[in-house]
Amino acid sequence: MNKSILVVATILAANLASAQNDDCAKNYSMYKEFLNIESYNNALPQYREVLKNCPKFSKTIYNDGIKIYKGMISKTTDQNTINAYVDTLKIIYMQRIENYGEESIVLGRYAADLLKFKKSSDVYSEAHQVLKKSIETSNKSPELNVVMQFIQVAAVLYSKGEIDATQLYNDVMPTYTLVLEKSKTTNDEKYSATVEKISTTLCKNFSTLKNYQETFNSLLDTKTLPDNIAETESWATAIKNVNCEGCGFYAKLSEKLYAENPTAESAAAIARYYRKNKEWDKAAQYYTEAIEKENDNIKKADYYYEFATVENFRKKYQSAISKAKKAAELNPKLGAAHMVIAAIYGGNANTFSGDDFARRQIYWVAADYLLRAKKADPSLENEVNSLLKKYTAQFPNQEDAFMHSVKNGDIVKVNCYETETTTARF
Protein backbone atom coordinates (compact mmCIF):
# COMPACT_ATOMS: atom_id res chain seq x y z
CA MET A 1 0.00 0.00 0.00
CA ASN A 2 1.48 3.36 -1.04
CA LYS A 3 1.66 6.29 1.32
CA SER A 4 -1.26 8.21 -0.17
CA ILE A 5 -3.62 5.25 0.16
CA LEU A 6 -2.48 4.67 3.74
CA VAL A 7 -3.09 8.30 4.65
CA VAL A 8 -6.56 8.21 3.11
CA ALA A 9 -7.42 4.98 4.99
CA THR A 10 -6.24 6.50 8.25
CA ILE A 11 -8.29 9.64 7.71
CA LEU A 12 -11.38 7.58 6.83
CA ALA A 13 -10.97 5.45 9.97
CA ALA A 14 -10.56 8.54 12.12
CA ASN A 15 -13.60 10.15 10.57
CA LEU A 16 -15.62 6.96 11.06
CA ALA A 17 -14.59 6.75 14.71
CA SER A 18 -15.41 10.42 15.20
CA ALA A 19 -18.82 9.97 13.58
CA GLN A 20 -19.49 6.92 15.74
CA ASN A 21 -18.51 8.84 18.87
CA ASP A 22 -20.83 11.63 17.82
CA ASP A 23 -23.67 9.12 17.39
CA CYS A 24 -22.89 7.58 20.78
CA ALA A 25 -22.94 10.96 22.49
CA LYS A 26 -26.15 11.92 20.70
CA ASN A 27 -27.96 8.69 21.59
CA TYR A 28 -26.59 8.82 25.14
CA SER A 29 -27.92 12.33 25.60
CA MET A 30 -31.32 11.42 24.16
CA TYR A 31 -31.94 8.35 26.31
CA LYS A 32 -30.71 10.24 29.38
CA GLU A 33 -33.41 12.85 28.88
CA PHE A 34 -36.09 10.15 28.86
CA LEU A 35 -34.51 8.28 31.76
CA ASN A 36 -34.53 11.42 33.91
CA ILE A 37 -38.31 11.67 33.55
CA GLU A 38 -38.75 7.88 33.98
CA SER A 39 -40.03 7.44 30.42
CA TYR A 40 -38.39 4.06 30.11
CA ASN A 41 -39.97 2.85 26.85
CA ASN A 42 -38.92 6.02 25.08
CA ALA A 43 -35.38 5.68 26.44
CA LEU A 44 -34.97 2.14 25.13
CA PRO A 45 -34.26 2.66 21.38
CA GLN A 46 -31.37 5.06 21.94
CA TYR A 47 -30.12 3.08 24.93
CA ARG A 48 -29.94 -0.10 22.85
CA GLU A 49 -27.94 1.73 20.20
CA VAL A 50 -25.41 2.90 22.78
CA LEU A 51 -25.12 -0.53 24.39
CA LYS A 52 -24.69 -2.24 21.01
CA ASN A 53 -22.33 0.19 19.30
CA CYS A 54 -20.56 1.94 22.18
CA PRO A 55 -20.03 -0.66 24.94
CA LYS A 56 -17.05 1.26 26.33
CA PHE A 57 -18.58 4.73 26.07
CA SER A 58 -18.90 4.91 29.86
CA LYS A 59 -19.47 2.63 32.83
CA THR A 60 -22.53 4.77 33.49
CA ILE A 61 -24.43 3.21 30.59
CA TYR A 62 -24.60 -0.10 32.46
CA ASN A 63 -26.03 1.51 35.57
CA ASP A 64 -28.53 3.33 33.37
CA GLY A 65 -29.58 0.09 31.70
CA ILE A 66 -30.27 -1.48 35.08
CA LYS A 67 -32.39 1.55 36.03
CA ILE A 68 -34.36 1.38 32.78
CA TYR A 69 -35.21 -2.30 33.05
CA LYS A 70 -35.94 -2.17 36.77
CA GLY A 71 -38.23 0.77 36.03
CA MET A 72 -40.02 -1.28 33.40
CA ILE A 73 -40.30 -4.19 35.84
CA SER A 74 -41.97 -1.88 38.35
CA LYS A 75 -44.62 -0.98 35.79
CA THR A 76 -45.80 -4.49 34.94
CA THR A 77 -47.34 -7.41 36.81
CA ASP A 78 -46.97 -9.93 34.00
CA GLN A 79 -44.41 -12.45 35.27
CA ASN A 80 -43.40 -13.67 31.82
CA THR A 81 -42.56 -10.10 30.87
CA ILE A 82 -40.66 -9.59 34.12
CA ASN A 83 -38.68 -12.78 33.52
CA ALA A 84 -37.76 -11.52 30.05
CA TYR A 85 -36.59 -8.21 31.51
CA VAL A 86 -34.45 -10.08 34.05
CA ASP A 87 -32.84 -12.00 31.18
CA THR A 88 -31.96 -8.64 29.62
CA LEU A 89 -30.55 -7.45 32.94
CA LYS A 90 -28.25 -10.46 32.81
CA ILE A 91 -26.97 -9.40 29.38
CA ILE A 92 -26.24 -5.90 30.68
CA TYR A 93 -24.45 -7.22 33.78
CA MET A 94 -22.35 -9.67 31.75
CA GLN A 95 -21.44 -6.99 29.20
CA ARG A 96 -20.35 -4.69 32.01
CA ILE A 97 -18.05 -7.43 33.34
CA GLU A 98 -16.63 -7.96 29.86
CA ASN A 99 -15.80 -4.27 29.44
CA TYR A 100 -15.09 -3.06 32.97
CA GLY A 101 -14.35 -6.10 35.13
CA GLU A 102 -15.45 -6.08 38.82
CA GLU A 103 -16.85 -9.58 38.29
CA SER A 104 -17.49 -10.43 41.94
CA ILE A 105 -19.41 -7.22 42.68
CA VAL A 106 -21.44 -7.26 39.47
CA LEU A 107 -22.40 -10.93 39.85
CA GLY A 108 -23.59 -10.22 43.38
CA ARG A 109 -25.87 -7.46 42.09
CA TYR A 110 -27.23 -9.66 39.34
CA ALA A 111 -27.98 -12.46 41.81
CA ALA A 112 -29.90 -10.04 44.04
CA ASP A 113 -32.06 -8.93 41.10
CA LEU A 114 -32.54 -12.51 39.96
CA LEU A 115 -33.85 -13.56 43.37
CA LYS A 116 -35.96 -10.44 43.76
CA PHE A 117 -37.72 -10.40 40.42
CA LYS A 118 -37.58 -13.72 38.59
CA LYS A 119 -40.06 -16.53 39.20
CA SER A 120 -39.14 -19.90 37.75
CA SER A 121 -38.48 -23.48 38.85
CA ASP A 122 -34.73 -23.08 38.45
CA VAL A 123 -34.23 -19.56 39.85
CA TYR A 124 -32.57 -20.78 43.06
CA SER A 125 -30.28 -23.08 41.12
CA GLU A 126 -29.26 -20.25 38.80
CA ALA A 127 -28.77 -17.83 41.71
CA HIS A 128 -26.70 -20.46 43.50
CA GLN A 129 -24.23 -20.63 40.61
CA VAL A 130 -24.03 -16.85 40.25
CA LEU A 131 -23.47 -16.28 43.98
CA LYS A 132 -20.89 -19.06 44.10
CA LYS A 133 -18.95 -17.44 41.24
CA SER A 134 -19.19 -14.07 42.97
CA ILE A 135 -17.61 -15.53 46.11
CA GLU A 136 -14.96 -17.45 44.18
CA THR A 137 -13.84 -14.31 42.32
CA SER A 138 -13.84 -12.07 45.39
CA ASN A 139 -10.22 -12.74 46.37
CA LYS A 140 -11.42 -13.96 49.79
CA SER A 141 -13.32 -10.71 50.41
CA PRO A 142 -16.91 -11.52 49.43
CA GLU A 143 -19.57 -8.89 49.90
CA LEU A 144 -21.60 -9.71 53.00
CA ASN A 145 -24.94 -9.43 51.23
CA VAL A 146 -23.68 -12.07 48.80
CA VAL A 147 -22.70 -14.36 51.68
CA MET A 148 -26.11 -13.86 53.28
CA GLN A 149 -27.96 -14.76 50.08
CA PHE A 150 -25.67 -17.69 49.32
CA ILE A 151 -26.41 -19.26 52.71
CA GLN A 152 -30.15 -18.76 52.24
CA VAL A 153 -30.13 -20.16 48.70
CA ALA A 154 -28.04 -23.18 49.71
CA ALA A 155 -30.47 -23.93 52.54
CA VAL A 156 -33.44 -23.72 50.15
CA LEU A 157 -31.78 -26.01 47.60
CA TYR A 158 -30.90 -28.53 50.31
CA SER A 159 -34.46 -28.50 51.68
CA LYS A 160 -35.74 -29.14 48.13
CA GLY A 161 -33.30 -32.04 47.68
CA GLU A 162 -31.41 -30.29 44.87
CA ILE A 163 -28.05 -30.36 46.66
CA ASP A 164 -26.81 -32.90 49.23
CA ALA A 165 -25.37 -32.33 52.69
CA THR A 166 -21.78 -32.39 51.41
CA GLN A 167 -22.54 -29.61 48.93
CA LEU A 168 -24.35 -27.67 51.67
CA TYR A 169 -21.25 -27.95 53.87
CA ASN A 170 -18.92 -26.85 51.07
CA ASP A 171 -21.18 -23.92 50.24
CA VAL A 172 -21.67 -22.64 53.77
CA MET A 173 -18.84 -23.47 56.13
CA PRO A 174 -15.68 -22.16 54.39
CA THR A 175 -17.25 -18.81 53.42
CA TYR A 176 -19.08 -18.33 56.71
CA THR A 177 -15.96 -19.00 58.79
CA LEU A 178 -14.01 -16.64 56.53
CA VAL A 179 -16.29 -13.67 57.30
CA LEU A 180 -16.51 -14.68 60.96
CA GLU A 181 -12.72 -14.60 61.24
CA LYS A 182 -12.56 -11.19 59.58
CA SER A 183 -15.25 -9.86 61.94
CA LYS A 184 -13.18 -10.99 64.92
CA THR A 185 -10.05 -9.22 63.70
CA THR A 186 -11.53 -6.01 62.25
CA ASN A 187 -12.38 -2.75 63.95
CA ASP A 188 -15.20 -2.16 61.49
CA GLU A 189 -18.32 -2.20 63.69
CA LYS A 190 -20.67 -2.13 60.69
CA TYR A 191 -18.98 -5.20 59.22
CA SER A 192 -19.19 -7.09 62.51
CA ALA A 193 -22.85 -6.13 62.97
CA THR A 194 -23.68 -7.45 59.50
CA VAL A 195 -21.85 -10.71 60.22
CA GLU A 196 -24.04 -11.00 63.33
CA LYS A 197 -27.10 -10.73 61.07
CA ILE A 198 -25.65 -13.45 58.84
CA SER A 199 -25.20 -15.65 61.91
CA THR A 200 -28.82 -15.08 62.92
CA THR A 201 -29.97 -15.93 59.39
CA LEU A 202 -27.83 -19.06 59.32
CA CYS A 203 -29.17 -20.26 62.69
CA LYS A 204 -32.74 -19.67 61.54
CA ASN A 205 -32.25 -21.52 58.25
CA PHE A 206 -30.42 -24.47 59.75
CA SER A 207 -32.98 -24.90 62.53
CA THR A 208 -35.45 -26.06 59.86
CA LEU A 209 -33.10 -28.43 58.02
CA LYS A 210 -32.95 -32.16 58.67
CA ASN A 211 -30.50 -35.02 58.19
CA TYR A 212 -27.40 -32.94 57.51
CA GLN A 213 -25.60 -33.21 60.86
CA GLU A 214 -24.09 -36.66 60.37
CA THR A 215 -22.42 -35.53 57.13
CA PHE A 216 -21.31 -32.23 58.67
CA ASN A 217 -19.86 -34.00 61.70
CA SER A 218 -18.00 -36.46 59.48
CA LEU A 219 -16.51 -33.68 57.35
CA LEU A 220 -15.62 -31.56 60.37
CA ASP A 221 -13.84 -34.45 62.07
CA THR A 222 -11.40 -34.67 59.14
CA LYS A 223 -10.15 -31.13 59.77
CA THR A 224 -6.96 -30.26 61.60
CA LEU A 225 -6.87 -27.61 64.30
CA PRO A 226 -6.05 -24.12 63.04
CA ASP A 227 -2.94 -22.41 64.40
CA ASN A 228 -4.65 -19.04 64.34
CA ILE A 229 -6.83 -18.31 67.41
CA ALA A 230 -9.21 -16.08 65.42
CA GLU A 231 -9.75 -18.92 62.94
CA THR A 232 -10.21 -21.36 65.82
CA GLU A 233 -12.86 -19.09 67.34
CA SER A 234 -14.55 -18.72 63.98
CA TRP A 235 -14.85 -22.46 63.40
CA ALA A 236 -16.17 -22.96 66.95
CA THR A 237 -18.81 -20.26 66.40
CA ALA A 238 -19.77 -21.64 62.99
CA ILE A 239 -20.17 -25.18 64.32
CA LYS A 240 -22.34 -23.95 67.18
CA ASN A 241 -24.56 -22.02 64.79
CA VAL A 242 -25.17 -25.05 62.57
CA ASN A 243 -25.97 -27.20 65.63
CA CYS A 244 -23.00 -29.56 65.31
CA GLU A 245 -21.47 -29.07 68.77
CA GLY A 246 -21.43 -32.84 69.25
CA CYS A 247 -18.62 -33.46 66.76
CA GLY A 248 -15.12 -34.28 67.95
CA PHE A 249 -13.62 -31.33 66.06
CA TYR A 250 -15.75 -28.94 68.11
CA ALA A 251 -14.39 -30.50 71.29
CA LYS A 252 -10.81 -29.99 70.08
CA LEU A 253 -11.51 -26.40 69.15
CA SER A 254 -13.14 -25.75 72.51
CA GLU A 255 -10.28 -27.31 74.46
CA LYS A 256 -7.74 -25.27 72.47
CA LEU A 257 -9.61 -22.05 73.17
CA TYR A 258 -10.02 -22.92 76.83
CA ALA A 259 -6.33 -23.77 77.23
CA GLU A 260 -5.34 -20.54 75.47
CA ASN A 261 -7.71 -18.39 77.45
CA PRO A 262 -10.22 -19.89 79.92
CA THR A 263 -12.97 -17.36 79.23
CA ALA A 264 -16.70 -17.68 79.69
CA GLU A 265 -17.09 -18.33 75.96
CA SER A 266 -14.50 -21.11 75.87
CA ALA A 267 -16.00 -22.73 78.99
CA ALA A 268 -19.45 -22.55 77.38
CA ALA A 269 -18.10 -24.14 74.21
CA ILE A 270 -16.88 -27.17 76.16
CA ALA A 271 -20.16 -27.27 78.08
CA ARG A 272 -22.07 -27.36 74.79
CA TYR A 273 -19.98 -30.25 73.55
CA TYR A 274 -20.75 -32.29 76.68
CA ARG A 275 -24.41 -31.23 76.53
CA LYS A 276 -24.68 -32.39 72.95
CA ASN A 277 -23.14 -35.72 73.89
CA LYS A 278 -25.39 -36.09 76.97
CA GLU A 279 -22.54 -35.97 79.46
CA TRP A 280 -24.68 -33.91 81.80
CA ASP A 281 -22.42 -33.72 84.85
CA LYS A 282 -19.43 -32.44 82.85
CA ALA A 283 -21.69 -29.99 81.01
CA ALA A 284 -22.97 -28.66 84.33
CA GLN A 285 -19.40 -28.12 85.56
CA TYR A 286 -18.46 -25.95 82.59
CA TYR A 287 -21.76 -24.05 82.47
CA THR A 288 -21.18 -23.08 86.10
CA GLU A 289 -17.79 -21.70 85.15
CA ALA A 290 -19.12 -19.92 82.05
CA ILE A 291 -21.79 -18.17 84.12
CA GLU A 292 -19.28 -17.11 86.77
CA LYS A 293 -16.95 -15.59 84.15
CA GLU A 294 -19.53 -13.93 81.88
CA ASN A 295 -20.35 -10.21 82.26
CA ASP A 296 -22.65 -9.79 79.27
CA ASN A 297 -26.24 -10.40 80.43
CA ILE A 298 -27.51 -11.66 77.07
CA LYS A 299 -24.76 -14.28 76.81
CA LYS A 300 -25.16 -15.17 80.47
CA ALA A 301 -28.90 -15.65 79.87
CA ASP A 302 -28.08 -18.15 77.10
CA TYR A 303 -25.77 -20.05 79.45
CA TYR A 304 -28.43 -20.14 82.18
CA TYR A 305 -31.02 -21.38 79.68
CA GLU A 306 -28.74 -24.11 78.34
CA PHE A 307 -27.77 -25.06 81.90
CA ALA A 308 -31.50 -25.33 82.73
CA THR A 309 -31.93 -27.91 79.96
CA VAL A 310 -29.00 -29.88 81.38
CA GLU A 311 -30.52 -29.80 84.87
CA ASN A 312 -33.79 -31.01 83.41
CA PHE A 313 -32.05 -34.06 81.95
CA ARG A 314 -30.32 -34.60 85.30
CA LYS A 315 -33.84 -34.56 86.83
CA LYS A 316 -32.84 -31.65 89.04
CA TYR A 317 -36.09 -29.92 88.25
CA GLN A 318 -36.04 -27.23 90.91
CA SER A 319 -32.55 -26.20 89.84
CA ALA A 320 -33.64 -26.21 86.19
CA ILE A 321 -36.60 -23.95 86.94
CA SER A 322 -34.45 -21.57 88.97
CA LYS A 323 -31.89 -21.27 86.17
CA ALA A 324 -34.56 -20.82 83.50
CA LYS A 325 -36.11 -18.01 85.54
CA LYS A 326 -32.71 -16.37 85.84
CA ALA A 327 -32.25 -16.63 82.07
CA ALA A 328 -35.61 -14.95 81.45
CA GLU A 329 -34.76 -12.24 83.97
CA LEU A 330 -31.45 -11.46 82.25
CA ASN A 331 -32.95 -11.53 78.76
CA PRO A 332 -36.71 -10.74 78.69
CA LYS A 333 -36.86 -11.77 75.01
CA LEU A 334 -35.66 -15.32 75.72
CA GLY A 335 -39.02 -17.04 75.44
CA ALA A 336 -37.37 -20.47 75.32
CA ALA A 337 -36.53 -20.12 79.04
CA HIS A 338 -40.26 -19.95 79.87
CA MET A 339 -40.81 -22.96 77.60
CA VAL A 340 -38.40 -25.02 79.71
CA ILE A 341 -40.36 -24.21 82.88
CA ALA A 342 -43.68 -24.98 81.18
CA ALA A 343 -42.36 -28.32 79.92
CA ILE A 344 -41.06 -29.29 83.36
CA TYR A 345 -44.36 -28.49 85.09
CA GLY A 346 -46.51 -29.98 82.34
CA GLY A 347 -44.37 -33.08 81.99
CA ASN A 348 -44.24 -33.85 85.72
CA ALA A 349 -47.62 -32.67 86.98
CA ASN A 350 -48.87 -36.21 87.59
CA THR A 351 -45.86 -37.07 89.78
CA PHE A 352 -46.74 -34.62 92.56
CA SER A 353 -48.48 -35.63 95.77
CA GLY A 354 -52.02 -34.58 96.57
CA ASP A 355 -55.34 -35.28 94.94
CA ASP A 356 -56.20 -35.06 91.27
CA PHE A 357 -57.41 -31.45 91.60
CA ALA A 358 -54.10 -30.35 93.15
CA ARG A 359 -52.11 -32.01 90.38
CA ARG A 360 -54.29 -30.56 87.62
CA GLN A 361 -53.76 -27.02 88.94
CA ILE A 362 -50.13 -27.37 87.87
CA TYR A 363 -51.31 -27.26 84.23
CA TRP A 364 -52.58 -23.72 84.90
CA VAL A 365 -49.04 -22.79 85.89
CA ALA A 366 -47.56 -24.54 82.85
CA ALA A 367 -49.98 -22.64 80.59
CA ASP A 368 -48.98 -19.36 82.25
CA TYR A 369 -45.35 -19.94 81.32
CA LEU A 370 -46.29 -20.86 77.77
CA LEU A 371 -48.11 -17.57 77.37
CA ARG A 372 -45.09 -15.73 78.76
CA ALA A 373 -42.91 -17.55 76.25
CA LYS A 374 -45.08 -16.43 73.32
CA LYS A 375 -45.18 -12.85 74.59
CA ALA A 376 -41.39 -12.77 74.97
CA ASP A 377 -40.71 -14.39 71.59
CA PRO A 378 -43.60 -14.39 69.08
CA SER A 379 -41.68 -16.81 66.82
CA LEU A 380 -42.54 -19.55 69.33
CA GLU A 381 -46.27 -19.16 68.69
CA ASN A 382 -46.84 -22.44 66.84
CA GLU A 383 -44.94 -24.50 69.38
CA VAL A 384 -46.65 -22.71 72.27
CA ASN A 385 -50.11 -23.17 70.80
CA SER A 386 -49.52 -26.88 70.31
CA LEU A 387 -48.53 -27.36 73.97
CA LEU A 388 -51.30 -25.05 75.18
CA LYS A 389 -53.89 -27.26 73.53
CA LYS A 390 -52.40 -30.26 75.31
CA TYR A 391 -52.18 -28.59 78.72
CA THR A 392 -55.58 -26.89 78.52
CA ALA A 393 -57.17 -30.32 78.13
CA GLN A 394 -55.72 -31.20 81.54
CA PHE A 395 -57.10 -28.17 83.41
CA PRO A 396 -59.31 -28.90 86.49
CA ASN A 397 -62.99 -29.04 85.70
CA GLN A 398 -65.49 -26.69 87.26
CA GLU A 399 -67.18 -29.38 89.36
CA ASP A 400 -63.93 -30.39 91.09
CA ALA A 401 -63.07 -26.73 91.61
CA PHE A 402 -66.48 -26.12 93.26
CA MET A 403 -65.79 -28.97 95.69
CA HIS A 404 -62.52 -27.21 96.62
CA SER A 405 -64.18 -23.77 96.91
CA VAL A 406 -62.31 -22.42 93.88
CA LYS A 407 -64.16 -20.18 91.44
CA ASN A 408 -63.26 -19.00 87.94
CA GLY A 409 -60.86 -16.05 88.20
CA ASP A 410 -59.66 -16.84 91.72
CA ILE A 411 -55.98 -16.27 92.47
CA VAL A 412 -54.56 -19.65 93.51
CA LYS A 413 -51.22 -20.63 95.01
CA VAL A 414 -49.94 -23.92 93.62
CA ASN A 415 -47.28 -25.98 95.37
CA CYS A 416 -45.02 -27.67 92.81
CA TYR A 417 -41.22 -27.42 92.61
CA GLU A 418 -41.67 -23.82 93.67
CA THR A 419 -44.77 -22.11 95.00
CA GLU A 420 -46.42 -20.48 92.01
CA THR A 421 -49.34 -18.08 91.81
CA THR A 422 -51.87 -18.57 89.02
CA THR A 423 -55.46 -17.78 88.03
CA ALA A 424 -58.19 -20.39 88.06
CA ARG A 425 -59.91 -20.89 84.70
CA PHE A 426 -62.09 -23.61 83.25
PDB file of N, CA, C and O in Angstrom, residues 181-209:
ATOM      1  N   GLU A 181     -14.099 -14.887  60.827  1.00  0.00           N
ATOM      2  CA  GLU A 181     -12.723 -14.598  61.235  1.00  0.00           C
ATOM      3  C   GLU A 181     -12.394 -13.127  61.007  1.00  0.00           C
ATOM      4  O   GLU A 181     -11.785 -12.475  61.862  1.00  0.00           O
ATOM      5  N   LYS A 182     -12.824 -12.598  59.865  1.00  0.00           N
ATOM      6  CA  LYS A 182     -12.556 -11.191  59.584  1.00  0.00           C
ATOM      7  C   LYS A 182     -13.272 -10.295  60.590  1.00  0.00           C
ATOM      8  O   LYS A 182     -12.719  -9.283  61.036  1.00  0.00           O
ATOM      9  N   SER A 183     -14.495 -10.677  60.989  1.00  0.00           N
ATOM     10  CA  SER A 183     -15.249  -9.856  61.944  1.00  0.00           C
ATOM     11  C   SER A 183     -14.585  -9.839  63.315  1.00  0.00           C
ATOM     12  O   SER A 183     -14.719  -8.873  64.072  1.00  0.00           O
ATOM     13  N   LYS A 184     -13.852 -10.915  63.636  1.00  0.00           N
ATOM     14  CA  LYS A 184     -13.178 -10.992  64.925  1.00  0.00           C
ATOM     15  C   LYS A 184     -11.862 -10.219  64.941  1.00  0.00           C
ATOM     16  O   LYS A 184     -11.310  -9.939  66.002  1.00  0.00           O
ATOM     17  N   THR A 185     -11.345  -9.891  63.762  1.00  0.00           N
ATOM     18  CA  THR A 185     -10.049  -9.217  63.697  1.00  0.00           C
ATOM     19  C   THR A 185     -10.149  -7.797  63.146  1.00  0.00           C
ATOM     20  O   THR A 185      -9.138  -7.112  63.030  1.00  0.00           O
ATOM     21  N   THR A 186     -11.355  -7.347  62.799  1.00  0.00           N
ATOM     22  CA  THR A 186     -11.531  -6.012  62.250  1.00  0.00           C
ATOM     23  C   THR A 186     -12.065  -5.053  63.295  1.00  0.00           C
ATOM     24  O   THR A 186     -12.721  -5.470  64.262  1.00  0.00           O
ATOM     25  N   ASN A 187     -11.810  -3.791  63.092  1.00  0.00           N
ATOM     26  CA  ASN A 187     -12.382  -2.751  63.953  1.00  0.00           C
ATOM     27  C   ASN A 187     -13.597  -2.105  63.310  1.00  0.00           C
ATOM     28  O   ASN A 187     -14.099  -1.101  63.812  1.00  0.00           O
ATOM     29  N   ASP A 188     -14.045  -2.689  62.218  1.00  0.00           N
ATOM     30  CA  ASP A 188     -15.204  -2.161  61.495  1.00  0.00           C
ATOM     31  C   ASP A 188     -16.486  -2.667  62.160  1.00  0.00           C
ATOM     32  O   ASP A 188     -16.893  -3.818  61.974  1.00  0.00           O
ATOM     33  N   GLU A 189     -17.116  -1.800  62.939  1.00  0.00           N
ATOM     34  CA  GLU A 189     -18.317  -2.197  63.688  1.00  0.00           C
ATOM     35  C   GLU A 189     -19.472  -2.548  62.757  1.00  0.00           C
ATOM     36  O   GLU A 189     -20.258  -3.456  63.054  1.00  0.00           O
ATOM     37  N   LYS A 190     -19.591  -1.844  61.641  1.00  0.00           N
ATOM     38  CA  LYS A 190     -20.668  -2.129  60.691  1.00  0.00           C
ATOM     39  C   LYS A 190     -20.498  -3.520  60.098  1.00  0.00           C
ATOM     40  O   LYS A 190     -21.470  -4.271  59.945  1.00  0.00           O
ATOM     41  N   TYR A 191     -19.262  -3.870  59.768  1.00  0.00           N
ATOM     42  CA  TYR A 191     -18.975  -5.199  59.218  1.00  0.00           C
ATOM     43  C   TYR A 191     -19.350  -6.281  60.231  1.00  0.00           C
ATOM     44  O   TYR A 191     -20.041  -7.248  59.908  1.00  0.00           O
ATOM     45  N   SER A 192     -18.917  -6.098  61.465  1.00  0.00           N
ATOM     46  CA  SER A 192     -19.191  -7.093  62.506  1.00  0.00           C
ATOM     47  C   SER A 192     -20.686  -7.222  62.772  1.00  0.00           C
ATOM     48  O   SER A 192     -21.193  -8.328  62.991  1.00  0.00           O
ATOM     49  N   ALA A 193     -21.398  -6.095  62.749  1.00  0.00           N
ATOM     50  CA  ALA A 193     -22.848  -6.135  62.972  1.00  0.00           C
ATOM     51  C   ALA A 193     -23.549  -6.895  61.853  1.00  0.00           C
ATOM     52  O   ALA A 193     -24.504  -7.649  62.100  1.00  0.00           O
ATOM     53  N   THR A 194     -23.078  -6.727  60.622  1.00  0.00           N
ATOM     54  CA  THR A 194     -23.677  -7.447  59.495  1.00  0.00           C
ATOM     55  C   THR A 194     -23.393  -8.941  59.585  1.00  0.00           C
ATOM     56  O   THR A 194     -24.253  -9.774  59.268  1.00  0.00           O
ATOM     57  N   VAL A 195     -22.179  -9.290  60.032  1.00  0.00           N
ATOM     58  CA  VAL A 195     -21.854 -10.713  60.217  1.00  0.00           C
ATOM     59  C   VAL A 195     -22.758 -11.314  61.292  1.00  0.00           C
ATOM     60  O   VAL A 195     -23.169 -12.479  61.195  1.00  0.00           O
ATOM     61  N   GLU A 196     -23.092 -10.527  62.307  1.00  0.00           N
ATOM     62  CA  GLU A 196     -24.043 -11.003  63.325  1.00  0.00           C
ATOM     63  C   GLU A 196     -25.396 -11.323  62.692  1.00  0.00           C
ATOM     64  O   GLU A 196     -26.038 -12.317  63.043  1.00  0.00           O
ATOM     65  N   LYS A 197     -25.832 -10.481  61.765  1.00  0.00           N
ATOM     66  CA  LYS A 197     -27.099 -10.735  61.066  1.00  0.00           C
ATOM     67  C   LYS A 197     -27.010 -12.013  60.231  1.00  0.00           C
ATOM     68  O   LYS A 197     -27.971 -12.783  60.145  1.00  0.00           O
ATOM     69  N   ILE A 198     -25.846 -12.217  59.608  1.00  0.00           N
ATOM     70  CA  ILE A 198     -25.648 -13.447  58.842  1.00  0.00           C
ATOM     71  C   ILE A 198     -25.748 -14.654  59.758  1.00  0.00           C
ATOM     72  O   ILE A 198     -26.366 -15.672  59.418  1.00  0.00           O
ATOM     73  N   SER A 199     -25.149 -14.551  60.951  1.00  0.00           N
ATOM     74  CA  SER A 199     -25.201 -15.652  61.911  1.00  0.00           C
ATOM     75  C   SER A 199     -26.639 -15.951  62.321  1.00  0.00           C
ATOM     76  O   SER A 199     -27.044 -17.112  62.414  1.00  0.00           O
ATOM     77  N   THR A 200     -27.409 -14.904  62.551  1.00  0.00           N
ATOM     78  CA  THR A 200     -28.823 -15.077  62.916  1.00  0.00           C
ATOM     79  C   THR A 200     -29.588 -15.765  61.783  1.00  0.00           C
ATOM     80  O   THR A 200     -30.387 -16.678  62.019  1.00  0.00           O
ATOM     81  N   THR A 201     -29.325 -15.331  60.553  1.00  0.00           N
ATOM     82  CA  THR A 201     -29.974 -15.934  59.390  1.00  0.00           C
ATOM     83  C   THR A 201     -29.592 -17.399  59.256  1.00  0.00           C
ATOM     84  O   THR A 201     -30.442 -18.262  58.992  1.00  0.00           O
ATOM     85  N   LEU A 202     -28.299 -17.681  59.435  1.00  0.00           N
ATOM     86  CA  LEU A 202     -27.831 -19.062  59.324  1.00  0.00           C
ATOM     87  C   LEU A 202     -28.492 -19.951  60.372  1.00  0.00           C
ATOM     88  O   LEU A 202     -28.968 -21.039  60.063  1.00  0.00           O
ATOM     89  N   CYS A 203     -28.528 -19.477  61.617  1.00  0.00           N
ATOM     90  CA  CYS A 203     -29.172 -20.263  62.686  1.00  0.00           C
ATOM     91  C   CYS A 203     -30.639 -20.542  62.357  1.00  0.00           C
ATOM     92  O   CYS A 203     -31.127 -21.662  62.542  1.00  0.00           O
ATOM     93  N   LYS A 204     -31.323 -19.521  61.873  1.00  0.00           N
ATOM     94  CA  LYS A 204     -32.744 -19.668  61.542  1.00  0.00           C
ATOM     95  C   LYS A 204     -32.942 -20.675  60.423  1.00  0.00           C
ATOM     96  O   LYS A 204     -33.836 -21.536  60.491  1.00  0.00           O
ATOM     97  N   ASN A 205     -32.112 -20.598  59.384  1.00  0.00           N
ATOM     98  CA  ASN A 205     -32.249 -21.515  58.252  1.00  0.00           C
ATOM     99  C   ASN A 205     -31.917 -22.944  58.656  1.00  0.00           C
ATOM    100  O   ASN A 205     -32.627 -23.886  58.286  1.00  0.00           O
ATOM    101  N   PHE A 206     -30.847 -23.125  59.411  1.00  0.00           N
ATOM    102  CA  PHE A 206     -30.421 -24.474  59.751  1.00  0.00           C
ATOM    103  C   PHE A 206     -31.338 -25.124  60.795  1.00  0.00           C
ATOM    104  O   PHE A 206     -31.382 -26.350  60.889  1.00  0.00           O
ATOM    105  N   SER A 207     -32.061 -24.322  61.547  1.00  0.00           N
ATOM    106  CA  SER A 207     -32.985 -24.897  62.532  1.00  0.00           C
ATOM    107  C   SER A 207     -34.118 -25.656  61.856  1.00  0.00           C
ATOM    108  O   SER A 207     -34.774 -26.492  62.481  1.00  0.00           O
ATOM    109  N   THR A 208     -34.362 -25.389  60.573  1.00  0.00           N
ATOM    110  CA  THR A 208     -35.452 -26.058  59.855  1.00  0.00           C
ATOM    111  C   THR A 208     -34.959 -27.217  58.988  1.00  0.00           C
ATOM    112  O   THR A 208     -35.779 -27.948  58.425  1.00  0.00           O
ATOM    113  N   LEU A 209     -33.641 -27.377  58.880  1.00  0.00           N
ATOM    114  CA  LEU A 209     -33.098 -28.426  58.018  1.00  0.00           C
ATOM    115  C   LEU A 209     -32.940 -29.746  58.776  1.00  0.00           C
ATOM    116  O   LEU A 209     -32.727 -29.760  59.982  1.00  0.00           O
TER     117      LEU A 209
END
